[in-house]
Tab-separated table of C-alpha atoms in Angstrom:
chain	number	residue	atom	x	y	z
A	19	UNK	CA	0.000	0.000	0.000
A	20	UNK	CA	1.298	3.505	-0.803
A	21	UNK	CA	2.246	5.794	2.066
A	22	UNK	CA	0.361	8.967	2.946
A	23	UNK	CA	1.931	11.411	5.349
A	24	UNK	CA	-0.688	13.155	7.477
A	25	UNK	CA	0.536	16.419	8.942
A	26	UNK	CA	-2.517	16.879	11.147
A	27	UNK	CA	-5.319	14.609	12.334
A	28	UNK	CA	-8.229	14.195	9.932
A	29	UNK	CA	-11.930	13.764	10.579
A	30	UNK	CA	-12.653	10.199	11.637
A	31	UNK	CA	-14.569	9.214	8.479
A	32	UNK	CA	-11.817	10.494	6.185
A	33	UNK	CA	-9.069	8.861	8.216
A	34	UNK	CA	-10.995	5.574	8.139
A	35	UNK	CA	-11.452	5.691	4.359
A	36	UNK	CA	-7.841	6.606	3.658
A	37	UNK	CA	-6.514	3.876	5.937
A	38	UNK	CA	-8.245	1.250	3.789
A	39	UNK	CA	-6.229	2.267	0.712
A	40	UNK	CA	-3.024	3.748	2.122
A	41	UNK	CA	-0.532	3.267	4.907
A	42	UNK	CA	-0.955	6.423	6.969
A	43	UNK	CA	2.013	8.026	8.669
A	44	UNK	CA	0.924	10.046	11.702
A	45	UNK	CA	3.852	12.009	13.208
A	46	UNK	CA	1.813	13.076	16.258
A	47	UNK	CA	1.515	9.413	17.313
A	48	UNK	CA	5.279	8.951	17.324
A	49	UNK	CA	7.589	9.700	20.261
A	50	UNK	CA	9.952	11.317	17.724
A	51	UNK	CA	9.899	15.027	16.945
A	52	UNK	CA	8.226	15.811	13.588
A	53	UNK	CA	11.522	16.442	11.760
A	54	UNK	CA	13.023	13.261	13.199
A	55	UNK	CA	9.925	11.313	12.205
A	56	UNK	CA	10.095	12.630	8.643
A	57	UNK	CA	13.813	11.883	8.413
A	58	UNK	CA	13.237	8.329	9.658
A	59	UNK	CA	10.575	7.661	7.012
A	60	UNK	CA	12.086	9.657	4.137
A	61	UNK	CA	14.246	6.784	2.892
A	62	UNK	CA	11.679	4.014	3.311
A	63	UNK	CA	8.739	5.754	1.646
A	64	UNK	CA	8.754	5.316	-2.102
A	65	UNK	CA	6.332	8.026	-3.293
A	66	UNK	CA	4.562	9.655	-0.350
A	67	UNK	CA	2.126	12.489	-0.499
A	68	UNK	CA	1.301	14.867	2.315
A	69	UNK	CA	-2.188	15.727	3.432
A	70	UNK	CA	-1.861	19.462	4.027
A	71	UNK	CA	1.382	21.355	4.032
A	72	UNK	CA	4.269	21.891	6.371
A	73	UNK	CA	7.681	23.128	5.287
A	74	UNK	CA	9.403	20.091	6.801
A	75	UNK	CA	7.395	17.781	4.495
A	76	UNK	CA	9.085	19.392	1.495
A	77	UNK	CA	12.350	17.884	2.689
A	78	UNK	CA	11.104	14.403	1.814
A	79	UNK	CA	13.210	13.497	-1.226
A	80	UNK	CA	10.474	11.550	-3.002
A	81	UNK	CA	7.446	13.661	-2.077
A	82	UNK	CA	4.979	13.444	-4.948
A	83	UNK	CA	1.942	15.478	-3.959
A	84	UNK	CA	0.612	17.875	-1.323
A	85	UNK	CA	-3.147	17.895	-0.800
A	86	UNK	CA	-4.875	20.547	1.274
A	87	UNK	CA	-8.544	20.804	2.204
A	88	UNK	CA	-8.489	24.598	2.088
A	89	UNK	CA	-9.683	26.631	-0.873
A	90	UNK	CA	-6.462	28.609	-1.070
A	91	UNK	CA	-2.886	27.484	-1.450
A	92	UNK	CA	-1.171	30.633	-0.191
A	93	UNK	CA	0.113	28.704	2.853
A	94	UNK	CA	2.061	26.327	0.602
A	95	UNK	CA	5.533	27.285	-0.640
A	96	UNK	CA	4.809	26.824	-4.366
A	97	UNK	CA	8.296	27.804	-5.633
A	98	UNK	CA	9.765	25.177	-3.301
A	99	UNK	CA	7.330	22.597	-4.712
A	100	UNK	CA	8.215	23.348	-8.349
A	101	UNK	CA	11.859	22.381	-8.035
A	102	UNK	CA	11.345	18.708	-7.117
A	103	UNK	CA	8.135	18.532	-9.145
A	104	UNK	CA	5.700	18.197	-6.240
A	105	UNK	CA	2.074	18.425	-7.375
A	106	UNK	CA	-0.266	20.585	-5.258
A	107	UNK	CA	-4.018	20.042	-5.011
A	108	UNK	CA	-6.613	21.939	-3.005
A	109	UNK	CA	-10.359	21.941	-2.404
A	110	UNK	CA	-10.991	24.725	-4.917
A	111	UNK	CA	-14.520	26.093	-4.760
A	112	UNK	CA	-16.144	22.970	-3.315
A	113	UNK	CA	-16.863	24.721	0.023
A	114	UNK	CA	-17.973	28.082	-1.442
A	115	UNK	CA	-21.699	27.561	-0.825
A	116	UNK	CA	-21.080	26.361	2.733
A	117	UNK	CA	-18.900	29.365	3.502
A	118	UNK	CA	-21.551	31.704	2.082
A	119	UNK	CA	-24.261	29.984	4.163
A	120	UNK	CA	-22.155	30.335	7.302
A	121	UNK	CA	-21.485	34.011	6.570
A	122	UNK	CA	-25.201	34.736	6.189
A	123	UNK	CA	-25.970	32.762	9.358
A	124	UNK	CA	-23.347	34.668	11.345
A	125	UNK	CA	-24.670	37.964	9.999
A	126	UNK	CA	-28.179	37.063	11.168
A	127	UNK	CA	-26.773	36.013	14.554
A	128	UNK	CA	-25.082	39.379	14.969
A	129	UNK	CA	-27.918	41.533	13.681
A	130	UNK	CA	-30.683	39.686	15.551
A	131	UNK	CA	-28.572	38.653	18.605
A	132	UNK	CA	-30.002	35.151	18.508
A	133	UNK	CA	-27.670	33.529	21.068
A	134	UNK	CA	-28.204	36.430	23.506
A	135	UNK	CA	-31.977	36.115	23.196
A	136	UNK	CA	-31.778	32.327	23.710
A	137	UNK	CA	-29.780	32.929	26.900
A	138	UNK	CA	-32.395	35.507	27.987
A	139	UNK	CA	-35.209	32.976	27.642
A	140	UNK	CA	-33.311	29.992	29.102
A	141	UNK	CA	-32.200	31.934	32.152
A	142	UNK	CA	-35.827	32.867	32.932
A	143	UNK	CA	-35.382	36.621	32.494
A	144	UNK	CA	-38.496	36.797	30.312
A	145	UNK	CA	-40.684	36.058	33.358
A	146	UNK	CA	-39.281	38.980	35.384
A	147	UNK	CA	-38.349	41.442	32.634
A	148	UNK	CA	-40.870	40.583	29.932
A	149	UNK	CA	-40.272	39.765	26.292
A	150	UNK	CA	-36.764	40.035	24.934
A	151	UNK	CA	-36.397	43.559	23.461
A	152	UNK	CA	-35.218	42.443	20.023
A	153	UNK	CA	-36.531	45.463	18.100
A	154	UNK	CA	-34.987	48.003	20.469
A	155	UNK	CA	-31.598	46.279	20.267
A	156	UNK	CA	-31.694	46.227	16.453
A	157	UNK	CA	-32.598	49.910	16.324
A	158	UNK	CA	-29.810	50.744	18.790
A	159	UNK	CA	-27.226	48.697	16.869
A	160	UNK	CA	-28.217	50.327	13.560
A	161	UNK	CA	-27.984	53.751	15.174
A	162	UNK	CA	-24.555	52.942	16.615
A	163	UNK	CA	-23.194	51.780	13.258
A	164	UNK	CA	-24.714	54.655	11.288
A	165	UNK	CA	-27.038	52.467	9.163
């Protein structure tokens, strides 16, 4: 089975799937320091690829590919990868809709103060202070920001 160097732990389901097809190298499970771990496996691994990037992984003489789950690759030293011919792959735009959904959700949270109002109700303040003053807070926050 080909080797895959993991530079950080993965989600359980992904780790489980990868371990069926590859021999996973997990430096964090070793008593060796990361650089020592990489040096120890550099000679024995025929064509490893790294899941995510770390500058010490580029020192593997036979490194074939770096895969990152992020959309960007600005954290990867691309000029350093070009010299030994290391391929770089990323997630591209696969998470764009999810990121947009999260941004809209966070905007609603901030504008409507949803978590604060949930705390207000759960702590029983509604029985002594009345309904949560959502409208007054929105008007105040708009006034404070100049909207």
